[in-house]
Tab-separated table of C-alpha atoms in Angstrom:
chain	number	residue	atom	x	y	z
A	172	MET	CA	-23.222	-33.400	-10.570
A	173	SER	CA	-22.801	-31.707	-13.953
A	174	ALA	CA	-24.216	-28.465	-12.522
A	175	LEU	CA	-21.690	-28.596	-9.672
A	176	ILE	CA	-18.843	-29.148	-12.114
A	177	LEU	CA	-20.003	-26.174	-14.190
A	178	LEU	CA	-20.229	-24.006	-11.055
A	179	LEU	CA	-16.765	-24.946	-9.856
A	180	THR	CA	-15.323	-24.434	-13.331
A	181	GLY	CA	-16.933	-21.009	-13.533
A	182	LEU	CA	-15.581	-20.022	-10.108
A	183	PHE	CA	-12.114	-21.212	-11.084
A	184	LEU	CA	-12.107	-19.239	-14.329
A	185	TYR	CA	-13.464	-16.125	-12.613
A	186	ALA	CA	-10.915	-16.216	-9.780
A	187	ARG	CA	-8.006	-17.069	-12.057
A	188	PHE	CA	-8.627	-14.858	-15.069
A	189	LEU	CA	-11.268	-12.201	-14.354
A	190	GLU	CA	-11.078	-10.809	-10.841
A	191	PRO	CA	-7.279	-10.310	-10.790
A	192	ARG	CA	-7.797	-7.921	-13.744
A	193	TRP	CA	-10.923	-6.206	-12.320
A	194	LEU	CA	-9.355	-3.101	-10.811
A	195	GLN	CA	-11.232	-1.151	-8.139
A	196	VAL	CA	-10.603	2.504	-7.329
A	197	LYS	CA	-11.665	3.052	-3.713
A	198	ARG	CA	-12.332	6.614	-2.598
A	199	VAL	CA	-11.856	6.992	1.131
A	200	PRO	CA	-12.467	10.337	2.870
A	201	MET	CA	-9.904	10.543	5.652
A	202	TYR	CA	-10.742	12.854	8.533
A	203	MET	CA	-7.726	14.092	10.469
A	204	PRO	CA	-8.587	16.454	13.350
A	205	GLN	CA	-5.015	17.792	13.512
A	206	LEU	CA	-4.824	18.542	9.792
A	207	PRO	CA	-3.743	22.137	9.052
A	208	GLU	CA	-6.194	24.086	6.914
A	209	SER	CA	-3.628	24.417	4.133
A	210	PHE	CA	-3.681	20.629	3.636
A	211	GLU	CA	-7.470	20.333	3.471
A	212	GLY	CA	-8.446	18.396	0.352
A	213	LEU	CA	-4.955	16.950	-0.175
A	214	ARG	CA	-5.299	13.958	-2.476
A	215	LEU	CA	-3.191	10.924	-1.644
A	216	VAL	CA	-3.204	7.808	-3.802
A	217	GLN	CA	-1.979	4.576	-2.261
A	218	ILE	CA	-0.930	1.548	-4.277
A	219	SER	CA	0.816	-1.531	-2.980
A	220	ASP	CA	2.195	-5.001	-3.656
A	221	LEU	CA	2.931	-4.783	-7.359
A	222	HIS	CA	5.023	-7.976	-7.447
A	223	LEU	CA	6.246	-6.935	-10.877
A	224	GLY	CA	7.576	-9.735	-13.013
A	225	GLY	CA	5.231	-12.294	-11.492
A	226	TRP	CA	1.577	-12.278	-12.529
A	227	LEU	CA	1.589	-8.490	-13.019
A	228	LYS	CA	3.597	-7.388	-16.028
A	229	PRO	CA	4.743	-3.814	-16.829
A	230	ALA	CA	2.262	-3.389	-19.706
A	231	ARG	CA	-0.768	-3.992	-17.484
A	232	LEU	CA	0.688	-1.884	-14.692
A	233	GLN	CA	1.221	1.001	-17.100
A	234	ALA	CA	-2.493	0.987	-17.921
A	235	TRP	CA	-3.337	0.989	-14.224
A	236	LEU	CA	-0.893	3.824	-13.532
A	237	ALA	CA	-2.840	5.867	-16.076
A	238	ARG	CA	-5.822	5.385	-13.760
A	239	VAL	CA	-3.696	6.740	-10.906
A	240	ASN	CA	-2.743	9.812	-12.943
A	241	ALA	CA	-6.399	10.415	-13.839
A	242	LEU	CA	-7.159	10.831	-10.120
A	243	GLN	CA	-4.800	13.853	-10.077
A	244	PRO	CA	-3.133	13.019	-6.763
A	245	ASP	CA	-0.905	15.441	-4.923
A	246	LEU	CA	1.219	12.535	-3.734
A	247	VAL	CA	1.441	8.807	-4.483
A	248	LEU	CA	2.362	6.467	-1.625
A	249	VAL	CA	3.526	2.921	-2.363
A	250	SER	CA	3.576	0.505	0.554
A	251	GLY	CA	6.129	-2.017	-0.675
A	252	ASP	CA	6.661	-5.276	-2.567
A	253	PHE	CA	7.594	-3.821	-5.937
A	254	ILE	CA	9.302	-6.924	-7.305
A	255	GLU	CA	8.444	-10.619	-7.401
A	256	GLU	CA	11.650	-12.371	-6.435
A	257	THR	CA	11.238	-15.021	-9.156
A	258	ALA	CA	10.958	-12.408	-11.933
A	259	ARG	CA	13.162	-13.146	-14.946
A	260	GLN	CA	13.639	-9.462	-15.717
A	261	GLU	CA	15.973	-7.360	-13.612
A	262	PRO	CA	14.604	-4.739	-11.173
A	263	GLU	CA	16.246	-1.949	-13.165
A	264	GLU	CA	14.255	-2.995	-16.226
A	265	LEU	CA	10.940	-3.701	-14.497
A	266	LEU	CA	10.766	-0.508	-12.448
A	267	THR	CA	11.138	1.939	-15.345
A	268	VAL	CA	7.355	1.676	-15.813
A	269	LEU	CA	6.913	3.749	-12.647
A	270	ARG	CA	8.210	6.805	-14.506
A	271	ALA	CA	4.665	7.067	-15.881
A	272	LEU	CA	3.462	8.422	-12.541
A	273	GLN	CA	3.050	12.181	-12.769
A	274	ALA	CA	2.830	13.076	-9.058
A	275	PRO	CA	5.682	12.811	-6.546
A	276	VAL	CA	6.054	9.245	-5.257
A	277	ILE	CA	7.062	8.133	-1.751
A	278	ALA	CA	7.670	4.453	-1.031
A	279	VAL	CA	8.857	1.880	1.458
A	280	PRO	CA	10.256	-1.538	0.477
A	281	GLY	CA	8.488	-4.782	1.358
A	282	ASN	CA	9.586	-8.263	2.326
A	283	HIS	CA	9.677	-9.517	-1.281
A	284	ASP	CA	11.961	-6.616	-2.205
A	285	HIS	CA	14.383	-7.868	0.436
A	286	ARG	CA	14.270	-11.339	-1.085
A	287	ARG	CA	15.314	-9.928	-4.462
A	288	GLY	CA	17.960	-7.637	-2.952
A	289	VAL	CA	16.605	-4.576	-1.193
A	290	GLU	CA	19.571	-2.288	-1.850
A	291	ARG	CA	19.340	-2.963	-5.553
A	292	VAL	CA	15.563	-2.502	-5.643
A	293	CYS	CA	15.758	0.739	-3.667
A	294	GLN	CA	18.474	2.105	-5.952
A	295	ALA	CA	16.383	1.272	-9.021
A	296	LEU	CA	13.426	3.076	-7.463
A	297	THR	CA	15.573	6.107	-6.685
A	298	ASP	CA	16.919	6.114	-10.243
A	299	ASN	CA	13.312	6.331	-11.454
A	300	GLY	CA	12.515	9.372	-9.342
A	301	ILE	CA	10.911	7.662	-6.345
A	302	ARG	CA	11.781	8.731	-2.809
A	303	VAL	CA	12.392	5.599	-0.743
A	304	LEU	CA	12.061	5.824	3.038
A	305	ARG	CA	13.629	3.304	5.411
A	306	ASN	CA	13.105	4.638	8.925
A	307	GLU	CA	13.109	8.154	7.463
A	308	VAL	CA	10.732	11.105	7.281
A	309	TYR	CA	9.523	13.115	4.289
A	310	THR	CA	7.885	16.454	5.107
A	311	LEU	CA	5.389	18.359	2.976
A	312	GLN	CA	5.424	22.093	3.613
A	313	ARG	CA	2.615	24.529	2.829
A	314	GLY	CA	3.373	27.929	4.245
A	315	GLU	CA	4.254	27.344	7.886
A	316	ALA	CA	2.215	24.121	8.092
A	317	GLN	CA	3.780	20.684	7.829
A	318	LEU	CA	2.532	17.171	7.093
A	319	HIS	CA	4.961	14.314	7.636
A	320	VAL	CA	5.210	10.927	5.930
A	321	ALA	CA	7.213	8.545	8.114
A	322	GLY	CA	8.439	5.474	6.234
A	323	LEU	CA	9.283	2.384	8.278
A	324	GLY	CA	11.738	-0.287	7.181
A	325	ASP	CA	10.377	-3.777	6.633
A	326	GLN	CA	9.380	-5.502	9.863
A	327	ALA	CA	9.552	-9.073	8.562
A	328	TRP	CA	13.244	-8.651	7.714
A	329	GLY	CA	14.159	-6.724	10.861
A	330	ASP	CA	14.819	-3.561	8.854
A	331	ASP	CA	12.381	-1.530	10.970
A	332	ASP	CA	13.393	0.824	13.764
A	333	LEU	CA	10.308	2.527	15.143
A	334	ASP	CA	12.195	4.209	17.983
A	335	ASP	CA	14.682	5.778	15.579
A	336	LEU	CA	11.862	6.848	13.275
A	337	LEU	CA	10.076	8.565	16.159
A	338	GLU	CA	13.272	10.400	17.060
A	339	ARG	CA	13.603	11.662	13.482
A	340	LEU	CA	9.960	12.749	13.354
A	341	PRO	CA	9.451	16.445	14.158
A	342	PRO	CA	7.304	16.953	17.272
A	343	GLU	CA	4.752	19.151	15.511
A	344	GLY	CA	2.425	18.397	12.622
A	345	PRO	CA	0.314	15.353	11.707
A	346	ALA	CA	2.250	12.273	10.625
A	347	ILE	CA	1.288	9.443	8.268
A	348	LEU	CA	3.086	6.162	8.912
A	349	LEU	CA	3.865	4.242	5.719
A	350	ALA	CA	4.680	0.644	6.673
A	351	HIS	CA	4.528	-2.482	4.526
A	352	GLU	CA	3.203	-4.834	7.212
A	353	PRO	CA	-0.085	-3.634	8.748
A	354	ASP	CA	0.408	-5.300	12.137
A	355	VAL	CA	3.067	-2.677	12.833
A	356	ALA	CA	0.013	-0.727	14.003
A	357	ASP	CA	0.009	-2.724	17.243
A	358	LEU	CA	3.312	-1.019	18.058
A	359	ALA	CA	2.761	2.332	16.352
A	360	GLY	CA	-0.757	3.016	17.616
A	361	PRO	CA	0.157	3.188	21.324
A	362	THR	CA	2.793	5.858	20.619
A	363	GLU	CA	-0.091	8.233	19.761
A	364	ARG	CA	2.228	10.093	17.384
A	365	PHE	CA	0.780	8.944	14.078
A	366	THR	CA	-2.439	10.335	12.637
A	367	LEU	CA	-2.816	7.516	10.099
A	368	GLN	CA	-1.068	4.315	9.021
A	369	LEU	CA	-1.041	3.055	5.425
A	370	SER	CA	0.028	-0.524	4.719
A	371	GLY	CA	-0.236	-3.418	2.270
A	372	HIS	CA	1.352	-6.891	2.488
A	373	THR	CA	-1.812	-8.987	2.918
A	374	HIS	CA	-3.280	-8.611	-0.607
A	375	GLY	CA	-6.520	-8.646	1.379
A	376	GLY	CA	-6.010	-12.396	1.635
A	377	GLN	CA	-6.520	-12.758	-2.165
A	378	VAL	CA	-9.344	-15.258	-1.582
A	379	ARG	CA	-12.092	-14.183	0.831
A	380	PRO	CA	-14.950	-16.712	1.034
A	381	PRO	CA	-18.133	-14.651	1.527
A	382	LEU	CA	-19.394	-16.635	4.533
A	383	LEU	CA	-16.139	-16.443	6.476
A	384	GLU	CA	-15.045	-13.452	8.545
A	385	ARG	CA	-11.376	-13.825	7.596
A	386	PRO	CA	-9.460	-14.899	4.504
A	387	LEU	CA	-8.214	-18.477	4.429
A	388	VAL	CA	-4.532	-17.500	4.312
A	389	LEU	CA	-2.808	-14.442	5.765
A	390	PRO	CA	0.922	-13.705	6.076
A	391	ALA	CA	2.876	-13.089	9.245
A	392	TRP	CA	2.541	-9.467	10.375
A	393	GLY	CA	-0.740	-9.282	8.456
A	394	GLN	CA	-3.091	-11.068	10.828
A	395	HIS	CA	-4.858	-8.183	12.549
A	396	TYR	CA	-5.564	-5.594	9.830
A	397	THR	CA	-6.373	-7.611	6.726
A	398	ALA	CA	-7.987	-5.104	4.343
A	399	GLY	CA	-9.616	-1.703	4.318
A	400	LEU	CA	-10.051	0.711	7.202
A	401	ALA	CA	-9.583	-0.330	10.819
A	402	ARG	CA	-8.247	1.233	14.010
A	403	ALA	CA	-5.361	0.593	16.342
A	404	GLY	CA	-6.552	2.508	19.370
A	405	SER	CA	-7.242	6.013	18.099
A	406	MET	CA	-5.070	5.614	14.974
A	407	PRO	CA	-6.797	4.746	11.679
A	408	VAL	CA	-5.088	1.944	9.747
A	409	TYR	CA	-5.757	1.442	6.049
A	410	THR	CA	-4.597	-1.811	4.432
A	411	ASN	CA	-4.557	-1.748	0.638
A	412	ARG	CA	-5.360	-5.030	-1.164
A	413	GLY	CA	-2.557	-4.523	-3.673
A	414	LEU	CA	-2.326	-4.668	-7.447
A	415	GLY	CA	-0.319	-7.835	-7.948
A	416	ILE	CA	-0.768	-11.336	-6.583
A	417	ILE	CA	1.433	-14.211	-5.508
A	418	ARG	CA	0.944	-17.892	-6.259
A	419	PRO	CA	-1.544	-19.383	-6.508
A	420	TRP	CA	-2.612	-16.633	-8.924
A	421	PHE	CA	-6.203	-16.225	-7.780
A	422	ARG	CA	-8.406	-13.462	-6.419
A	423	PHE	CA	-11.929	-13.986	-5.172
A	424	ASN	CA	-14.055	-11.371	-3.416
A	425	CYS	CA	-10.849	-9.355	-3.160
A	426	ARG	CA	-10.271	-7.151	-6.201
A	427	PRO	CA	-6.984	-5.342	-6.913
A	428	GLU	CA	-7.104	-1.838	-5.511
A	429	ILE	CA	-6.068	1.754	-6.016
A	430	THR	CA	-6.971	3.870	-2.987
A	431	LEU	CA	-7.701	7.589	-3.184
A	432	LEU	CA	-7.626	9.279	0.217
A	433	GLU	CA	-8.808	12.863	0.403
A	434	LEU	CA	-7.723	14.502	3.638
A	435	GLN	CA	-10.227	16.527	5.635
A	436	PRO	CA	-9.588	18.364	8.916
A	437	CYS	CA	-12.462	16.866	10.935
A	438	SER	CA	-15.354	14.430	10.656
A	439	PRO	CA	-18.861	15.642	9.731
A	440	ALA	CA	-20.055	14.761	13.248
A	441	THR	CA	-17.663	17.136	14.965
């Protein structure tokens, strides 16, 4: 019995105090057959689900953003949930830490940003140099070649309009869909217009028992693509596990994540 108590105590301490701080940088080669040659080797860093003002405080995030800068990304993509709605500090104060990012930053809001006041959060992001997309398109241009980032409004709050986003999206050039909730892929994949979807929202489940195929708890709109790389038809979907956490403040078998995606024009097998 004493051994069991020691084991459970150790697991509790690990999941509560160690793993949430044990940052993982995942390097994911992303092969995009339609990628123009001028974008070969483009380095995208994805972060997600900061939930600033909850467990994750600006001082720790600043240290992690230094890790992002060290990867020398061409573009940083943030897939929502910047603010924890119970944070005592105001969004304008919390989000100044994002000025530490040295590359251009594109973002979409998440459901927790809506709970805190999405217009206010988005304005604070804009004031700190971040381009916020809500059913809008950002286009990178290299010579005559284009690469589009299409940012979808939050699905959980009914702020999304995929049809309008598709109308705004130019007909030529590969397009990356940035959407907070990963299950948007069930709607976006069949359009066959997006080359890749990047999402967050699930935190990977936060607690993933090793012998179970799925996490114990997953949010609405995060049931089908829980973490890492998957596919919705022919469209790759990458779900980032996030940097922050929500209560209960535990992570187990699900470390906080920075994702580095290096774009390549085709897979080695082709």
